Coordinates of C-alpha atoms in Angstrom, one line a residue:
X1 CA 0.0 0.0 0.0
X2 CA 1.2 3.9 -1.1
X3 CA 2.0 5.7 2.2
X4 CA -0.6 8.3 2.6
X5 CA 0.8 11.8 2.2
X6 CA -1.3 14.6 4.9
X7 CA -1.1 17.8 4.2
X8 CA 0.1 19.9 7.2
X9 CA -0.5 23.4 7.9
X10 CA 0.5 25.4 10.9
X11 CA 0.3 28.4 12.9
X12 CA -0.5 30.4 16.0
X13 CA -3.7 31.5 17.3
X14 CA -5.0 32.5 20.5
X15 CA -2.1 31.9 22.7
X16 CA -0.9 28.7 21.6
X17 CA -0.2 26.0 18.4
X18 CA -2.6 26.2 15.8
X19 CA -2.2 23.0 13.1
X20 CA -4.7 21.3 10.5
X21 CA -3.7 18.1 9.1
X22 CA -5.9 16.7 6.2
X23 CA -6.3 13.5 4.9
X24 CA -6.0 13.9 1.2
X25 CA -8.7 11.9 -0.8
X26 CA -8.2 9.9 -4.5
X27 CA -7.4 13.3 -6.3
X28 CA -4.2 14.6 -4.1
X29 CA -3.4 17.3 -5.7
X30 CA -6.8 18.9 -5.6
X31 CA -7.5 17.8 -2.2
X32 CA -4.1 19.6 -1.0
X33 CA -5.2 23.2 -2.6
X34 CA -8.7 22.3 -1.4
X35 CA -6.9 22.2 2.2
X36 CA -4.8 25.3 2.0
X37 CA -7.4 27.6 1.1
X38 CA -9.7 25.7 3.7
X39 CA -6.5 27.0 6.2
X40 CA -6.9 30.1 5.1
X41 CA -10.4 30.4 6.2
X42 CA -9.5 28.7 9.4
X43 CA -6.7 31.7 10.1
X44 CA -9.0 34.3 9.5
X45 CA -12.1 32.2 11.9
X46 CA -9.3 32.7 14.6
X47 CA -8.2 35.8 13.9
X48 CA -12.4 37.5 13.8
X49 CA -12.7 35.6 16.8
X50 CA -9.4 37.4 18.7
X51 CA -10.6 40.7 17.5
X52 CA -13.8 40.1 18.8
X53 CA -13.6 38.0 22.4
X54 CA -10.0 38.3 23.3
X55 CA -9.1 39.8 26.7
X56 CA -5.6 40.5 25.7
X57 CA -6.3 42.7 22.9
X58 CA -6.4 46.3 23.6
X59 CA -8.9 47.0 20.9
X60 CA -10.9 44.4 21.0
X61 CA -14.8 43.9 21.4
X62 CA -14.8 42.0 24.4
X63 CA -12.2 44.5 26.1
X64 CA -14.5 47.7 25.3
X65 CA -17.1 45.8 26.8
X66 CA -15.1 44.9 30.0
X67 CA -13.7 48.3 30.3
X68 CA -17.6 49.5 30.5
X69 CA -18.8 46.6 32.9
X70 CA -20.1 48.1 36.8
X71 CA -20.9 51.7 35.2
X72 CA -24.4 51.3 33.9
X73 CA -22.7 52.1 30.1
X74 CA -24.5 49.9 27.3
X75 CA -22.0 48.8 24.6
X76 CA -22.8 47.9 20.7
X77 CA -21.0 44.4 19.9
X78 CA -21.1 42.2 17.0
X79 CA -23.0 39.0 16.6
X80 CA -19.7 36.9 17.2
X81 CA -19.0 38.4 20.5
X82 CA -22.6 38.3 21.4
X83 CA -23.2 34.6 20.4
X84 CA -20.4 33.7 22.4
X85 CA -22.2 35.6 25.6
X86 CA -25.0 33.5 25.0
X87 CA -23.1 30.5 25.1
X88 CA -21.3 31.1 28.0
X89 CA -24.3 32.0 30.3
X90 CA -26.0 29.0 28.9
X91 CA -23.1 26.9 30.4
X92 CA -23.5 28.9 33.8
X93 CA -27.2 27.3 34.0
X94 CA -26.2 23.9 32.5
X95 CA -23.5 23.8 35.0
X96 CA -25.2 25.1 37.7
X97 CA -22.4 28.0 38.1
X98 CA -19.7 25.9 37.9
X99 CA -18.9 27.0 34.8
X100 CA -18.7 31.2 34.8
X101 CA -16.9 33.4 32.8
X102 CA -17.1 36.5 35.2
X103 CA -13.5 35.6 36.6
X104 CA -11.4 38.3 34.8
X105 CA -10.9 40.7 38.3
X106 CA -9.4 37.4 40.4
X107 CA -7.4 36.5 37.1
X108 CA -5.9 40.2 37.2
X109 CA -5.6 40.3 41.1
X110 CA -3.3 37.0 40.7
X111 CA -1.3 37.8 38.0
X112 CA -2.7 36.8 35.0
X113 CA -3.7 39.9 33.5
X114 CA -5.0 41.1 30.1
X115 CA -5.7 44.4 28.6
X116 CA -5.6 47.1 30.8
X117 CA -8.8 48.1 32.7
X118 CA -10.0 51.0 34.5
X119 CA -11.4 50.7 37.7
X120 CA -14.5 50.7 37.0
X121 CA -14.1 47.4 36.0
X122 CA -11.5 46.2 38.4
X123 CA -13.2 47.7 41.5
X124 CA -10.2 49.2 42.8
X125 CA -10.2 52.5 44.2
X126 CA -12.9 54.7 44.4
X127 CA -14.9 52.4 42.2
X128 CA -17.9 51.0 42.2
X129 CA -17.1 47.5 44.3
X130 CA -17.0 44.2 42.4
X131 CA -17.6 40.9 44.2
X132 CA -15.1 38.5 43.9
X133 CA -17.9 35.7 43.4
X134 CA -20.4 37.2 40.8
X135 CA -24.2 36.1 41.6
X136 CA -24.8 32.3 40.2
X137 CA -28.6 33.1 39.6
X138 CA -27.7 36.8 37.3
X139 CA -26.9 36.7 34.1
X140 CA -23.4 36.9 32.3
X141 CA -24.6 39.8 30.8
X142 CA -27.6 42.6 30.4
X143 CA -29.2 41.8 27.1
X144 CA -30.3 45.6 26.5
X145 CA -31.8 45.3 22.9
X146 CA -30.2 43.6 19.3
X147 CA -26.7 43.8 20.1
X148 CA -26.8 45.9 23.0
X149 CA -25.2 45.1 26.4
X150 CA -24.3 45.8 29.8
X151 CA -21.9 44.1 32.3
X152 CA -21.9 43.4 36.1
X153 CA -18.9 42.2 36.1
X154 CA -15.8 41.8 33.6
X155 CA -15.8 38.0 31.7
X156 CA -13.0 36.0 30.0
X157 CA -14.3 34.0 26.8
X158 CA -11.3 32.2 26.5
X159 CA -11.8 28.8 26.9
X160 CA -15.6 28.5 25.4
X161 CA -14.3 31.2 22.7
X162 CA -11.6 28.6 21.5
X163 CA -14.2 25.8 21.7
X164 CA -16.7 28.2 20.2
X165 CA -14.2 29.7 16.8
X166 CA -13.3 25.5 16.6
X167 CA -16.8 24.8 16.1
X168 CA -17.0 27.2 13.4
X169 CA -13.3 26.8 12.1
X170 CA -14.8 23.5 11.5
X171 CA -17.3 24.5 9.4
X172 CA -16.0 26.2 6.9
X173 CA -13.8 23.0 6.8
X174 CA -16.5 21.2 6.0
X175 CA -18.5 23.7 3.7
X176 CA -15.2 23.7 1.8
X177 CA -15.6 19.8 1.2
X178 CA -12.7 18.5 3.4
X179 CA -13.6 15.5 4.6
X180 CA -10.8 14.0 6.3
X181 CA -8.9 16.6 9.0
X182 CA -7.4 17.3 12.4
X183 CA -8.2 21.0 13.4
X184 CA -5.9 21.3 16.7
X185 CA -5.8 24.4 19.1
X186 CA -3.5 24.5 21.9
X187 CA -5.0 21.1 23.5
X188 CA -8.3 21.5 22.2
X189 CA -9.0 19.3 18.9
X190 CA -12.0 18.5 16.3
X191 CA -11.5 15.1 14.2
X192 CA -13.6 14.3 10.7
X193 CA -14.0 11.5 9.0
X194 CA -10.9 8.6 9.0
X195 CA -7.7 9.8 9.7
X196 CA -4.1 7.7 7.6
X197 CA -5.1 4.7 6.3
X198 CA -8.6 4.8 7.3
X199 CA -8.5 4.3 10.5
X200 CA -9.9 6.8 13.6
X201 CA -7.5 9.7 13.8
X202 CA -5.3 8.9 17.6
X203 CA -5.1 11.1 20.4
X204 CA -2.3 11.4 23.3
X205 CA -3.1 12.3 26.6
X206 CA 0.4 14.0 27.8
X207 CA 2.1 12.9 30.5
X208 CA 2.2 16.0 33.1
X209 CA 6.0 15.0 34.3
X210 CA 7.1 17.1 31.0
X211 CA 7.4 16.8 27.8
X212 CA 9.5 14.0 25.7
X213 CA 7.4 11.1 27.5
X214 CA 5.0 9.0 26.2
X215 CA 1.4 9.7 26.4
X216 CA -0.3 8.5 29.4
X217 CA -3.0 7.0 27.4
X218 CA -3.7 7.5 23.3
X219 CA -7.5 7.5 22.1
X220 CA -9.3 6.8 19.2
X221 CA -11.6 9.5 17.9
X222 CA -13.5 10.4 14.4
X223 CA -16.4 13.1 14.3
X224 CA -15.6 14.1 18.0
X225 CA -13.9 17.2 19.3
X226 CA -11.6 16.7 22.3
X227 CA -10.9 19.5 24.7
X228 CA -8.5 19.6 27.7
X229 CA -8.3 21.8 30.9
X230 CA -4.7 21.5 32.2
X231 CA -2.7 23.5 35.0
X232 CA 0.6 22.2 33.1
X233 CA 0.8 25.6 31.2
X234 CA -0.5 28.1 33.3
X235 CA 0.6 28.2 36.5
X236 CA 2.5 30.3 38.8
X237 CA 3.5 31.4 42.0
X238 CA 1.6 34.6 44.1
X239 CA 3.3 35.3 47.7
X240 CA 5.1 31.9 47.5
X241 CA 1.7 30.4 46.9
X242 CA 1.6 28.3 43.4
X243 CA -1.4 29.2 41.9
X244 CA -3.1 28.4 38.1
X245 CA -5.5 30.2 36.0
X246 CA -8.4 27.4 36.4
X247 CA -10.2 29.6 39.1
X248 CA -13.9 28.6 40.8
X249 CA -16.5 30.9 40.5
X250 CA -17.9 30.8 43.7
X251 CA -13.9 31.6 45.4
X252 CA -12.3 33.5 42.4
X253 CA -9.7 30.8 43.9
X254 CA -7.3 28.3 41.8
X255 CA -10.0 25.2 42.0
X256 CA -9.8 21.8 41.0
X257 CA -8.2 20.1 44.2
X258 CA -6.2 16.9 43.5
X259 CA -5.9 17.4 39.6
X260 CA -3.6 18.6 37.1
X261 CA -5.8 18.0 34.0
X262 CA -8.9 16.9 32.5
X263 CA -10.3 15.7 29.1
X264 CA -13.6 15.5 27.5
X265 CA -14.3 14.1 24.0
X266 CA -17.7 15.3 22.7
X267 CA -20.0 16.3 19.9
X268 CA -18.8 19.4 19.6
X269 CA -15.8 21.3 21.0
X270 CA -17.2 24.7 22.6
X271 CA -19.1 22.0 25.1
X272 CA -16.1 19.7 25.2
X273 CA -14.1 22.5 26.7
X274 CA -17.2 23.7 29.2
X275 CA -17.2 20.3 30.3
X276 CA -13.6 19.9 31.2
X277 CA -13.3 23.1 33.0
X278 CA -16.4 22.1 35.2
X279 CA -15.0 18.4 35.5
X280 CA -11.6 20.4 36.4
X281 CA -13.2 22.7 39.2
X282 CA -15.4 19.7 40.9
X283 CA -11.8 18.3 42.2
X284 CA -10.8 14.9 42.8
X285 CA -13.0 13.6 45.4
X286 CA -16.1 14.7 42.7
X287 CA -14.9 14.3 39.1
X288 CA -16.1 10.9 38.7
X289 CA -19.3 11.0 39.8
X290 CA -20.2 14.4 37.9
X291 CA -18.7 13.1 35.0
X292 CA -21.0 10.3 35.3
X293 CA -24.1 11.8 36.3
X294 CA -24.1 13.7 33.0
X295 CA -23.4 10.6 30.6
X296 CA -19.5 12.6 29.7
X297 CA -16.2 10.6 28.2
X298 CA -13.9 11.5 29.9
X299 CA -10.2 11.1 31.4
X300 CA -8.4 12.7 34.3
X301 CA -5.0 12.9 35.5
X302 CA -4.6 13.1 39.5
X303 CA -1.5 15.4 40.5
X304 CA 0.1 12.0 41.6
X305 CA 0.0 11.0 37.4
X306 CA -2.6 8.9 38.1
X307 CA -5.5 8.3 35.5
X308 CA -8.5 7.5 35.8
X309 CA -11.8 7.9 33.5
X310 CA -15.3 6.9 33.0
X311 CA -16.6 4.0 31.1
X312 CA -17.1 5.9 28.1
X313 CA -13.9 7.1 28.1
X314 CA -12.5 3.7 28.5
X315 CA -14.1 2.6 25.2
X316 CA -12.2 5.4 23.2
X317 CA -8.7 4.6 24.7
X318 CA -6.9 2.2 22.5
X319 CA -3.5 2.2 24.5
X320 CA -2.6 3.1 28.5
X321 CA 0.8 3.5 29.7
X322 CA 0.0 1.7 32.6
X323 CA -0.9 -1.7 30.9
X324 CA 2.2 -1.6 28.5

């Protein structure tokens, strides 16, 4: 059999790795220009999705609207920006609050800062105070009229907006006929069709003790996005207290007691990151039985490397370190 030639694109997005890989199909040569002006599309997705919901970016959407949040001011945003509001408070209630974007003032106040805010929005001096823990039963944000709205309390989008610009990233992938792919950002993933050889494209689970060692555990995935919530990245140390940028809600403290990272695989990838970040926050004495309760696949690493998943999960791993 011909070994099968991908077609591998690459970039940066968001903070961290983004890479396509496409399975080409009996035509290669059309497939491959198919793919490269599919990436195309993908790199601008990513980029109208920074200018929109990133918290880094001085100019954008989201940061105008933080900037205004606590002072009554209503602020004209886009329909990208405001679909991705939507979702987000939709995963509050499906949560039940342990998923909530309105985190941004505790990320600042430990380090992990963004574009600059006034204090208005930061509730530092003679400001308008901001609760650490915003209100589980309010809203993400005031829904004024079409594209119209006001803010509490500042949000970060920046997990569900990198599940969210996959989702449509994926899209146009598929509106563009490619058939075959892995879309990867950072360590969240969406998988179509059959990956080399036609089989189901496989996944590693990193091993937290660094890099250069074999997965913990590789999966087996095709039509699923995978998303990941890991403290392996971002982390750090406040007042000689190591600290991570995975807070709870209801603390605006570091959460997810006992674990150092958690993976979902599911229909689509704005969800499979909401999930992991609420698996992440229930801690290690909960994990498994809210990851159960809700029917999830899922796989989580202990801060002792241990890991453990549900019985879902255990269907879609084809290899564990531990049983080599």
């Amino acid at each position: 059999m011909a070994e099968v030639t991908l077609a591998r694109f690459s970039g940066r997005a968001m903070g961290s790795a983004l890479r396509l890989t496409v399975c080409p199909d009996a035509r290669p040569a059309a497939a491959e220009a198919a793919a490269a002006a599919a990436w195309d599309e993908v790199v601008d997705e990513f980029e109208r999705s920074e200018q929109a919901m990133s918290r880094f970016r001085e100019a954008s959407e989201l940061t105008e609207l933080n900037r205004a949040a606590g002072t009554g001011h209503e602020v004209v945003i886009g329909r990208r920006l405001e679909r991705a509001i939507v979702a987000a408070d939709r995963a509050r209630r499906v949560t039940d609050g342990r998923f909530d974007p309105r985190v941004l003032v505790d990320l600042d106040r430990l380090g992990y800062r963004g574009a600059s805010m006034p204090a208005t929005a930061t509730g530092s001096g003679d400001a308008p105070d901001h609760p650490t823990a915003a209100p589980r039963a309010s809203r993400v944000a005031c829904r004024v009229s079409a594209g119209r709205y006001r803010l509490d309390h500042p949000v970060d989008l920046g997990g569900i907006g990198k599940g969210l610009t996959l989702r449509w990233a994926a899209a146009q992938l598929d509106r563009r006929g490619v058939r075959s792919y892995l879309l990867e950002a950072g360590g969240d993933l969406v998988a179509r069709g059959p990956g080399p050889g036609g089989a189901e494209w496989q996944v590693g689970i990193e091993d937290p003790a660094g890099t250069g060692l074999p997965p913990l555990a590789v999966l087996s995935v095709r039509d699923l996005a995978v998303a990941t919530s890991s403290v392996g990245v971002h982390a750090w140390v406040v007042d000689g207290r190591p600290v991570h940028h995975l807070l709870d809600p209801a603390t605006g403290q570091p959460g997810g007691d006992g674990l150092h990272a958690v993976t979902v695989a599911a229909q689509d990838p704005a969800w499979a990151e909401v999930w992991s970040k609420s698996l992440f926050l229930a801690g290690r004495p909960r994990v498994a039985d809210v990851a159960r309760s809700h029917g999830l696949t899922a796989w989580w690493i202990g801060t002792d490397r241990s890991l453990e998943m549900t019985p879902a999960a255990r269907e879609r791993t084809v290899w564990l370190a531990a049983e080599a």
